[in-house]
mmCIF file of C-alpha atoms in Angstrom:
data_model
loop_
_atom_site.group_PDB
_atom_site.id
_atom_site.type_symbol
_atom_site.label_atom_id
_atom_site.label_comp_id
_atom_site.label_asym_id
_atom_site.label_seq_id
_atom_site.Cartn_x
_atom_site.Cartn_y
_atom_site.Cartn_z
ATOM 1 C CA UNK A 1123 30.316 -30.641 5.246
ATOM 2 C CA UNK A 1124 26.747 -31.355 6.260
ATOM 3 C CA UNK A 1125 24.268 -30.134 3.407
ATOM 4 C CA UNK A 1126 21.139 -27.721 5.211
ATOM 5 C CA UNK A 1127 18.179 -30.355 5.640
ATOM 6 C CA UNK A 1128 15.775 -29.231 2.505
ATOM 7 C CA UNK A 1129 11.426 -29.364 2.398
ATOM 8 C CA UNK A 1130 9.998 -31.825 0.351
ATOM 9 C CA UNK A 1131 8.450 -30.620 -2.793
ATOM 10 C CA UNK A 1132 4.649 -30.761 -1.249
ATOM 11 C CA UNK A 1133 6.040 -28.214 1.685
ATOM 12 C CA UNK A 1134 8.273 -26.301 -0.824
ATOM 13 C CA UNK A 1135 4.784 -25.806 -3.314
ATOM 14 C CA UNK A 1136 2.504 -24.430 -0.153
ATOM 15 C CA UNK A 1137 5.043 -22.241 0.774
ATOM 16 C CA UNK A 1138 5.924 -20.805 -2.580
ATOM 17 C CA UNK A 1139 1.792 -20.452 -2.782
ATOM 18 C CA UNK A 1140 1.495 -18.579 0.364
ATOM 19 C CA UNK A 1141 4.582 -15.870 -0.877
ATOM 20 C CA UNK A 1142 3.052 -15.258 -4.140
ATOM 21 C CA UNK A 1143 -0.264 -14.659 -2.191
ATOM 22 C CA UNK A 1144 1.662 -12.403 0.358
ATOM 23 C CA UNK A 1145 4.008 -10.532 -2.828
ATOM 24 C CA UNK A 1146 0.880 -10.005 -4.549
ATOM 25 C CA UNK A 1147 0.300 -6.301 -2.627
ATOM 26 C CA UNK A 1148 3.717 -5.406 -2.619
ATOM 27 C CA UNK A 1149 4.591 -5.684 -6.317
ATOM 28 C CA UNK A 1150 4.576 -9.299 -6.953
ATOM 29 C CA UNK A 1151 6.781 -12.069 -8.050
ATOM 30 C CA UNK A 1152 9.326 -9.399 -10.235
ATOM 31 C CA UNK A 1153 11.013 -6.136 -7.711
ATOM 32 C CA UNK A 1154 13.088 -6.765 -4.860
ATOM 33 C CA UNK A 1155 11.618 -6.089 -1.558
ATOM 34 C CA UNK A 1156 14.533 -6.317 0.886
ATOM 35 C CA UNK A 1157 15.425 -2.772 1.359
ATOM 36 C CA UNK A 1158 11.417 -2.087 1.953
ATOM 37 C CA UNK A 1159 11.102 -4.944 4.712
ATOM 38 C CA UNK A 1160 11.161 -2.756 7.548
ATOM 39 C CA UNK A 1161 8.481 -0.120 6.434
ATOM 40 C CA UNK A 1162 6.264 -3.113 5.133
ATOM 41 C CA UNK A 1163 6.765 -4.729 8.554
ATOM 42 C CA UNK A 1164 5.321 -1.627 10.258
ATOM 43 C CA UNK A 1165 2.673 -1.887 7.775
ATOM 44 C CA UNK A 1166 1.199 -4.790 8.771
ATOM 45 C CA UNK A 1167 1.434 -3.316 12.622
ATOM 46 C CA UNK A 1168 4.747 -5.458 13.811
ATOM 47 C CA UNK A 1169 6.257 -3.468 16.404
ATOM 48 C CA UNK A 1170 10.111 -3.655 15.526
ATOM 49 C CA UNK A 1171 12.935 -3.383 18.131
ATOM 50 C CA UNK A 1172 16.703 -3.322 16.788
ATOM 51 C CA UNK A 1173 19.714 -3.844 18.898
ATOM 52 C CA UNK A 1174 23.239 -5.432 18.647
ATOM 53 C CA UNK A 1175 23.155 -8.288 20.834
ATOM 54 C CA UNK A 1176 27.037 -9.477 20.526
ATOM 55 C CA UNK A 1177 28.519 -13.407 20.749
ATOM 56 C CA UNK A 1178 31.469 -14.582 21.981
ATOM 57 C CA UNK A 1179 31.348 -17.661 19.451
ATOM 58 C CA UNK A 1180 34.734 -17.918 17.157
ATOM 59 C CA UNK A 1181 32.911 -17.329 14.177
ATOM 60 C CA UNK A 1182 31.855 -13.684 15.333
ATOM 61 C CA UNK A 1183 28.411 -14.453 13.886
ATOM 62 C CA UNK A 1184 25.443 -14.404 16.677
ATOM 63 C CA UNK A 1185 23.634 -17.287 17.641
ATOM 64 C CA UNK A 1186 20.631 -15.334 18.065
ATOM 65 C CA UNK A 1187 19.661 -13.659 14.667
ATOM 66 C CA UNK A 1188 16.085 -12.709 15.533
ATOM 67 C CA UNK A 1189 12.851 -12.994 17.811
ATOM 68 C CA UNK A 1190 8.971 -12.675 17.703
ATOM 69 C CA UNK A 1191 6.578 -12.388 19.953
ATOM 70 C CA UNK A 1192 3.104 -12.288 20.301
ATOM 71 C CA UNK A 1193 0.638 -11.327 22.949
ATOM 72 C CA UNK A 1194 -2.743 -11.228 23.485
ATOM 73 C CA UNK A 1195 -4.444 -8.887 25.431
ATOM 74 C CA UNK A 1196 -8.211 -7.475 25.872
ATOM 75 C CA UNK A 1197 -9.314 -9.011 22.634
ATOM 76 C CA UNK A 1198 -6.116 -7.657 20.567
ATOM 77 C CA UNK A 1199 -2.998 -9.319 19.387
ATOM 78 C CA UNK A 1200 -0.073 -7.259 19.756
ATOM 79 C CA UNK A 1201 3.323 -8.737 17.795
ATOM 80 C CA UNK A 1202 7.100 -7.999 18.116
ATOM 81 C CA UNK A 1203 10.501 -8.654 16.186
ATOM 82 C CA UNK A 1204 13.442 -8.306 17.480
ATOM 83 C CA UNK A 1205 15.818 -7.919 15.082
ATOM 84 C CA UNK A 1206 20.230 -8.056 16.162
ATOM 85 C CA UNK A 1207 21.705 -5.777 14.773
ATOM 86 C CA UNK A 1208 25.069 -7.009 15.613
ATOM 87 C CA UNK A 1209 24.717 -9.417 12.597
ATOM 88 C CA UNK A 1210 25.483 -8.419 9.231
ATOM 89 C CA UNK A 1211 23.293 -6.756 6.867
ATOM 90 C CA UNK A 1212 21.782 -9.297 4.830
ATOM 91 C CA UNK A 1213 20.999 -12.034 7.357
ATOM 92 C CA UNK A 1214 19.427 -9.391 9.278
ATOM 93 C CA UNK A 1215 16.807 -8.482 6.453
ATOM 94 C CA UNK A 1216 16.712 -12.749 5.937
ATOM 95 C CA UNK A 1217 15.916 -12.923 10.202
ATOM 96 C CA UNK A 1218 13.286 -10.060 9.395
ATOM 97 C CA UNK A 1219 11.605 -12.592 6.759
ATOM 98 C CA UNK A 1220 11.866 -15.602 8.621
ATOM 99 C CA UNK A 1221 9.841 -13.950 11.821
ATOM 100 C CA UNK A 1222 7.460 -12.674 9.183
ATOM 101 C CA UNK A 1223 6.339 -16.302 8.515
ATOM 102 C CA UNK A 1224 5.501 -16.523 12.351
ATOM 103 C CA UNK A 1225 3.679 -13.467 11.812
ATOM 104 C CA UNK A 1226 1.706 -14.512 9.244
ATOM 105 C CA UNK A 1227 1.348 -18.183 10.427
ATOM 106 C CA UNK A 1228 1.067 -17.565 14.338
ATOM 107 C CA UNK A 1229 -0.388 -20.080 16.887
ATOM 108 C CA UNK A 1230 -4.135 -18.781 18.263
ATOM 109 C CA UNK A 1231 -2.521 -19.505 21.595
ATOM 110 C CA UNK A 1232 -2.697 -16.594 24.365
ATOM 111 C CA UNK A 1233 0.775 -15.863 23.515
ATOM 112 C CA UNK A 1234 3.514 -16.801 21.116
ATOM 113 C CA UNK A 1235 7.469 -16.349 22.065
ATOM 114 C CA UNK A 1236 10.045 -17.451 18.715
ATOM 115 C CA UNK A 1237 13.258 -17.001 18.708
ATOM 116 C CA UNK A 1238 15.269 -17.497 15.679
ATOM 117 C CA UNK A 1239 18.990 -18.627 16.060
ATOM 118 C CA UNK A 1240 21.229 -17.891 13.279
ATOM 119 C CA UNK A 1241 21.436 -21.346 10.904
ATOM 120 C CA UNK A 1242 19.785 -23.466 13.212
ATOM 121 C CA UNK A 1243 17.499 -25.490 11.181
ATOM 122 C CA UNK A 1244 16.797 -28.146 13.599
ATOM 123 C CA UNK A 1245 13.319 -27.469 13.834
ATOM 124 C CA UNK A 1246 10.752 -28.437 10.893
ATOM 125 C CA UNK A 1247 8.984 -25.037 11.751
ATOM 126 C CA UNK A 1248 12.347 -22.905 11.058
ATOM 127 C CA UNK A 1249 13.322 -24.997 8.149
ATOM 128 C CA UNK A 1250 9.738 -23.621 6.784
ATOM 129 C CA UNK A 1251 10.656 -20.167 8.238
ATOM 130 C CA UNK A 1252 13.623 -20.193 6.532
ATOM 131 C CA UNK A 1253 12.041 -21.334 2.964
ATOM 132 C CA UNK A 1254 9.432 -18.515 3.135
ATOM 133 C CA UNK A 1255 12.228 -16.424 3.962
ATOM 134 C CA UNK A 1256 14.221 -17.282 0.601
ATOM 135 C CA UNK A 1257 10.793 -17.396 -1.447
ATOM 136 C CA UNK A 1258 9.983 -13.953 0.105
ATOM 137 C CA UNK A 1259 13.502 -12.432 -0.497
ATOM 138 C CA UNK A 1260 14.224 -14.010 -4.003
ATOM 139 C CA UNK A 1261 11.104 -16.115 -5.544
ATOM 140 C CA UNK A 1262 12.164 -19.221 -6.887
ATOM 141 C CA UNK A 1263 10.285 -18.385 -10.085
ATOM 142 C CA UNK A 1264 12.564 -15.586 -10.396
ATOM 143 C CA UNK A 1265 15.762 -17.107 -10.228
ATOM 144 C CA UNK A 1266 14.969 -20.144 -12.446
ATOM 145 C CA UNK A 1267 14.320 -17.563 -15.053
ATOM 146 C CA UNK A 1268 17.307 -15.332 -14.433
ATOM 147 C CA UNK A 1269 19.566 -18.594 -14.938
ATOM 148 C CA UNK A 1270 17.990 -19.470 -18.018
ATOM 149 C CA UNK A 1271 17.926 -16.156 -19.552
ATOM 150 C CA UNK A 1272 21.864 -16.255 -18.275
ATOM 151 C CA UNK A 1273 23.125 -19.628 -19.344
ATOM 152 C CA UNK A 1274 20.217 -21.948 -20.083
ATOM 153 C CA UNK A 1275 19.590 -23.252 -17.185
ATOM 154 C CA UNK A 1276 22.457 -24.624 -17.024
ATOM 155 C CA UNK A 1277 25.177 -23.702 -14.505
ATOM 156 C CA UNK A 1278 27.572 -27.244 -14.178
ATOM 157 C CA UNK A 1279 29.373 -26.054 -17.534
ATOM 158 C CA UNK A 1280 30.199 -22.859 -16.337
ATOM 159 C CA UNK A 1281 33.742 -21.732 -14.843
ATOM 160 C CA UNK A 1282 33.550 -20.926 -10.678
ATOM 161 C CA UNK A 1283 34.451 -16.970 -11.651
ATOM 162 C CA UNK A 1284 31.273 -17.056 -14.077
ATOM 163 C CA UNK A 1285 29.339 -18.612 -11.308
ATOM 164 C CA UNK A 1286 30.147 -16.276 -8.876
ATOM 165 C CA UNK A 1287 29.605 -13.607 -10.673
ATOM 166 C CA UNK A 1288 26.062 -14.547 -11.615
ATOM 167 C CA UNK A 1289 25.531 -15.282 -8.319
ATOM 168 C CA UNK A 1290 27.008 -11.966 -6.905
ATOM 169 C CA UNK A 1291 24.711 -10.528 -9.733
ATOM 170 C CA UNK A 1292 21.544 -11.820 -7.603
ATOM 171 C CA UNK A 1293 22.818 -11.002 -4.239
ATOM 172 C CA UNK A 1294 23.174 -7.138 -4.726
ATOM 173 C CA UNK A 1295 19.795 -6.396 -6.587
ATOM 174 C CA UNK A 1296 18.247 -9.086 -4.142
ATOM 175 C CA UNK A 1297 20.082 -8.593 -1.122
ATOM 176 C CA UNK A 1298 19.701 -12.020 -0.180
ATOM 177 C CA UNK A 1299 22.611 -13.621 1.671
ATOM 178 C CA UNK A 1300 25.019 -15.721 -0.688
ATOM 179 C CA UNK A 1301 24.583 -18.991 1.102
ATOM 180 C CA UNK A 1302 20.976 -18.252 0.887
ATOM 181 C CA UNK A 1303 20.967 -18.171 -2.921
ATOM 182 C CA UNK A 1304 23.280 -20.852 -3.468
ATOM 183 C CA UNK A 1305 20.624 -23.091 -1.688
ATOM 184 C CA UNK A 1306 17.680 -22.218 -3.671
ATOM 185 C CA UNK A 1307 19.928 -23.135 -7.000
ATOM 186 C CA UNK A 1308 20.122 -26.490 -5.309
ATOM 187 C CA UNK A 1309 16.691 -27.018 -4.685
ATOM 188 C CA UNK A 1310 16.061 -25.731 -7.919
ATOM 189 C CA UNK A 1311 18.075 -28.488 -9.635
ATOM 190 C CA UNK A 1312 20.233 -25.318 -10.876
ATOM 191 C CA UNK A 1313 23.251 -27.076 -9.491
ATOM 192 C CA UNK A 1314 24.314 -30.623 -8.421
ATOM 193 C CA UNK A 1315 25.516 -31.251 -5.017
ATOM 194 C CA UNK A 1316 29.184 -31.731 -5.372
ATOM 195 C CA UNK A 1317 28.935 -28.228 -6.992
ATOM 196 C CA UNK A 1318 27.075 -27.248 -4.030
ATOM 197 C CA UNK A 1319 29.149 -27.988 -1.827
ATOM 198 C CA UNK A 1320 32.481 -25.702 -3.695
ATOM 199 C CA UNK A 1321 30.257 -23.008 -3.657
ATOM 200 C CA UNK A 1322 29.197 -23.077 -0.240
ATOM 201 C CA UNK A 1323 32.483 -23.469 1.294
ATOM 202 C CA UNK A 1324 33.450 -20.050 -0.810
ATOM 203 C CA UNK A 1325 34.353 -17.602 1.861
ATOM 204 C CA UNK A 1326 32.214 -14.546 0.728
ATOM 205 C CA UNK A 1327 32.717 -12.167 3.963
ATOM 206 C CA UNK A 1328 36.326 -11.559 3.470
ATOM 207 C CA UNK A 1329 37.313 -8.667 1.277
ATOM 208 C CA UNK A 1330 40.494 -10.174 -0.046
ATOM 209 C CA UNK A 1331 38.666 -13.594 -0.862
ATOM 210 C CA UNK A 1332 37.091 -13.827 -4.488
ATOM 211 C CA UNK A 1333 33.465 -13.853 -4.017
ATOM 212 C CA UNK A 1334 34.048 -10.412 -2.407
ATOM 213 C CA UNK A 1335 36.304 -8.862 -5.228
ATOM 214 C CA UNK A 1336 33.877 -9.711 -7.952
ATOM 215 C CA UNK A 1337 31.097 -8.828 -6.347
ATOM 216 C CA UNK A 1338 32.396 -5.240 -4.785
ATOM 217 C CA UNK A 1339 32.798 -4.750 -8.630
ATOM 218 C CA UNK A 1340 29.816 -4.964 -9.489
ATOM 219 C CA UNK A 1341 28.342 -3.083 -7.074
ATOM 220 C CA UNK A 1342 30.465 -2.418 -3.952
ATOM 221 C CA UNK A 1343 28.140 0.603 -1.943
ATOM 222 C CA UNK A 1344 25.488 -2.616 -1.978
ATOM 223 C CA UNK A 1345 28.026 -5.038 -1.052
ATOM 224 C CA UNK A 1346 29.844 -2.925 2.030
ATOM 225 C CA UNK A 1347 26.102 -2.401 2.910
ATOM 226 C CA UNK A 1348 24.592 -6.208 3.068
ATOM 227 C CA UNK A 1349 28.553 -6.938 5.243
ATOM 228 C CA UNK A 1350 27.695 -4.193 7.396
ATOM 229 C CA UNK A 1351 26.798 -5.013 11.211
ATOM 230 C CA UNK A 1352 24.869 -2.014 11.593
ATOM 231 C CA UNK A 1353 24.507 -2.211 15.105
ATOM 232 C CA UNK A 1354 21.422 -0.188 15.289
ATOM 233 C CA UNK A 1355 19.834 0.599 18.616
ATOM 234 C CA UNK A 1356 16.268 1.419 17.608
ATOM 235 C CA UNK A 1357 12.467 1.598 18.307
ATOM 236 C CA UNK A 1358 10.117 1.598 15.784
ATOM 237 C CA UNK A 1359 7.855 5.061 15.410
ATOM 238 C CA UNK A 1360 4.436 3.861 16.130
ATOM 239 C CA UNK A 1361 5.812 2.550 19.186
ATOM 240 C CA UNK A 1362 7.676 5.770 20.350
ATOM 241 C CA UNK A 1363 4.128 7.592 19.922
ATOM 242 C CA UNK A 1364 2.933 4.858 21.871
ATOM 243 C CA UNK A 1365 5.222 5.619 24.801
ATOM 244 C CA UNK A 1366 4.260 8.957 24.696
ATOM 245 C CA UNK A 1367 1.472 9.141 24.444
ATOM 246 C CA UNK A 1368 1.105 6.957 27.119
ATOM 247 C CA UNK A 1369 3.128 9.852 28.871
ATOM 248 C CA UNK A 1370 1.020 12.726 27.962
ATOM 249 C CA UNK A 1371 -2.321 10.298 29.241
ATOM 250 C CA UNK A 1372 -1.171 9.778 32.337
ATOM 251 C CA UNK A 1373 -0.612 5.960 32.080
ATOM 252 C CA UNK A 1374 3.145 6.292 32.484
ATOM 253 C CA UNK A 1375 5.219 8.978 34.688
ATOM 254 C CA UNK A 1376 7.876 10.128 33.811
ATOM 255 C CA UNK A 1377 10.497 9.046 35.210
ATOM 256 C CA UNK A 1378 9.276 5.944 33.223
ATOM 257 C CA UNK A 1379 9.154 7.796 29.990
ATOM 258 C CA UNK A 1380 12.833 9.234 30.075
ATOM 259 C CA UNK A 1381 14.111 5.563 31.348
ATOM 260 C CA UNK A 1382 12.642 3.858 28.515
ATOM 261 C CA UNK A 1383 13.618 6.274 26.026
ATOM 262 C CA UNK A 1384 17.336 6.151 27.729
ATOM 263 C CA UNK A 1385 17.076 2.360 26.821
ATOM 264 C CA UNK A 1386 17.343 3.488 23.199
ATOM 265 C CA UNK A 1387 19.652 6.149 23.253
ATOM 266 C CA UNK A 1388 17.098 8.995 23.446
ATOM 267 C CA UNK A 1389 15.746 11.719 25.397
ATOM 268 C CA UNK A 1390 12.357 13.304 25.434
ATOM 269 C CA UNK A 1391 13.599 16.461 23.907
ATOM 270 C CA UNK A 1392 14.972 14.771 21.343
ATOM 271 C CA UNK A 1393 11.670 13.605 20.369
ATOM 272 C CA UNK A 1394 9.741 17.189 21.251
ATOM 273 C CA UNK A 1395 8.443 16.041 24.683
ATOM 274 C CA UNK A 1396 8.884 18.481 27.302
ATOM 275 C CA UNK A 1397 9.066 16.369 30.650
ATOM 276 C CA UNK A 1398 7.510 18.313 33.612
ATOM 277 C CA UNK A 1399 8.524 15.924 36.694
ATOM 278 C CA UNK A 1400 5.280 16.226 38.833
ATOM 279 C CA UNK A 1401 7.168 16.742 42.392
ATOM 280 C CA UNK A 1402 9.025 19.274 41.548
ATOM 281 C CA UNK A 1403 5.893 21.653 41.255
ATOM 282 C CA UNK A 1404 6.241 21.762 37.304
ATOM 283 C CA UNK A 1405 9.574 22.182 36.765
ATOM 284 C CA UNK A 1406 11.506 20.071 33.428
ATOM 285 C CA UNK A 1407 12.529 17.054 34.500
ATOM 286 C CA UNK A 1408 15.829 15.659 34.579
#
């Protein structure tokens, strides 16, 4: 099995720098921030678009995980992720953090188009992605201490149940993906590699297999949540207002308004827009 190509330690330092600036006005290096990712996106202005984009790959896991995009227009730079929603859970919230360090790192070009396929690592920007994305999720500083406080810092004495279950104790307070954590105790000389490589093989999806037993008892609403392909079709709210009130200036007509709203399962009226359709002299459009 090929290990994941890692940073060197100068790349691995800047990054962990940059997320410890970034955590800093979100509660630093110590709470979770996973199940907040979405509302912080919107913070920072990221317009997010969810939608289950399937694969017909074997594996059932998409090749496409996640997209950004940024334009620039009239002095302002307008930026999108879009998120699939036909992947599971947790490596949709780690697809959410990897686009955030496009965000935050973003080319002053006109425009920037990323998208992110699902453990494709081929480029040294996505390897870096992919870091921040870890750091951002689970700080390093974090789980060295956890695994010290737990056994010492030492893990290669330890039984496979134990290790899983420490392990499956990170992944449902962090809710970062197993393979993802099992990584960072490699780069964090937490593990050697032949131990690696056991517990990355461990098949954590299936709900007879071990991983999924011990870790359902520790916390199974989390766990059925982060192996949940949500398959959310969604638009986020500042950009609804923006479509309407786009509407309600005149920019758009509405036969445009309803259509793009239809794109996301929605209707005007759902939203409490009444639609008069203009040729009709006044009457609700249909």
């Amino acid at each position: 099995m090929a290990r994941p190509a890692c940073l060197d330690m100068a790349s691995r330092k800047k990054i962990e720098l940059m997320v410890k600036e970034r955590r800093s006005s979100i509660g630093g290096m110590d709470l979770p921030v996973a199940n907040n990712l979405l509302a912080y996106c919107e913070s920072l202005g990221i317009h997010i678009i969810q939608a289950p984009v399937s694969t017909s790959t074997d594996t059932g896991i998409p090749q496409f995980s996640a997209l950004y995009h940024l334009s620039r227009s009239g002095g302002e730079a307008h930026h999108f992720i879009g998120l699939n929603t036909a992947d599971y859970y947790d490596r949709q919230l780690f697809a959410l953090a990897h686009e955030l360090y496009h965000y935050f790192f973003a080319s002053y070009h006109e425009s920037e188009y990323r998208i992110c396929m699902a453990d494709d690592v081929s480029h040294i920007a996505d390897r870096e992605a992919n870091y921040f994305a870890s750091e951002f999720l689970l700080p390093s500083s974090k789980l060295v201490s956890l695994i010290h406080e737990w056994f010492d810092g030492d893990l290669s004495k330890e039984r496979i149940p134990t290790i899983l279950r420490a392990i499956a104790r990170v992944h449902v307070v962090w809710w970062l993906p197993y393979k993802a954590i099992v990584r960072k105790l490699l780069e964090n000389n937490l593990i050697d590699e032949v131990l690696f490589d056991r517990l990355y093989a461990v098949d954590t999806r299936s709900p007879d297999g071990q991983y999924h037993r011990i870790a359902s008892s520790i916390d199974g609403p989390v766990i059925d949540l982060l192996n949940c392909r949500t398959s959310i079709l969604s638009l986020d709210a500042a950009s609804l207002e923006t479509i309407i009130s786009n509407y309600h200036d005149g920019i758009t007509e509405a036969e445009d308004l309803v259509e793009t709203l239809r794109m996301f399962d929605k209707s005007p009226e759902d939203l409490g827009v009444t639609v008069m359709d203009e040729t009709s002299d006044g009457e609700e459009y249909e």
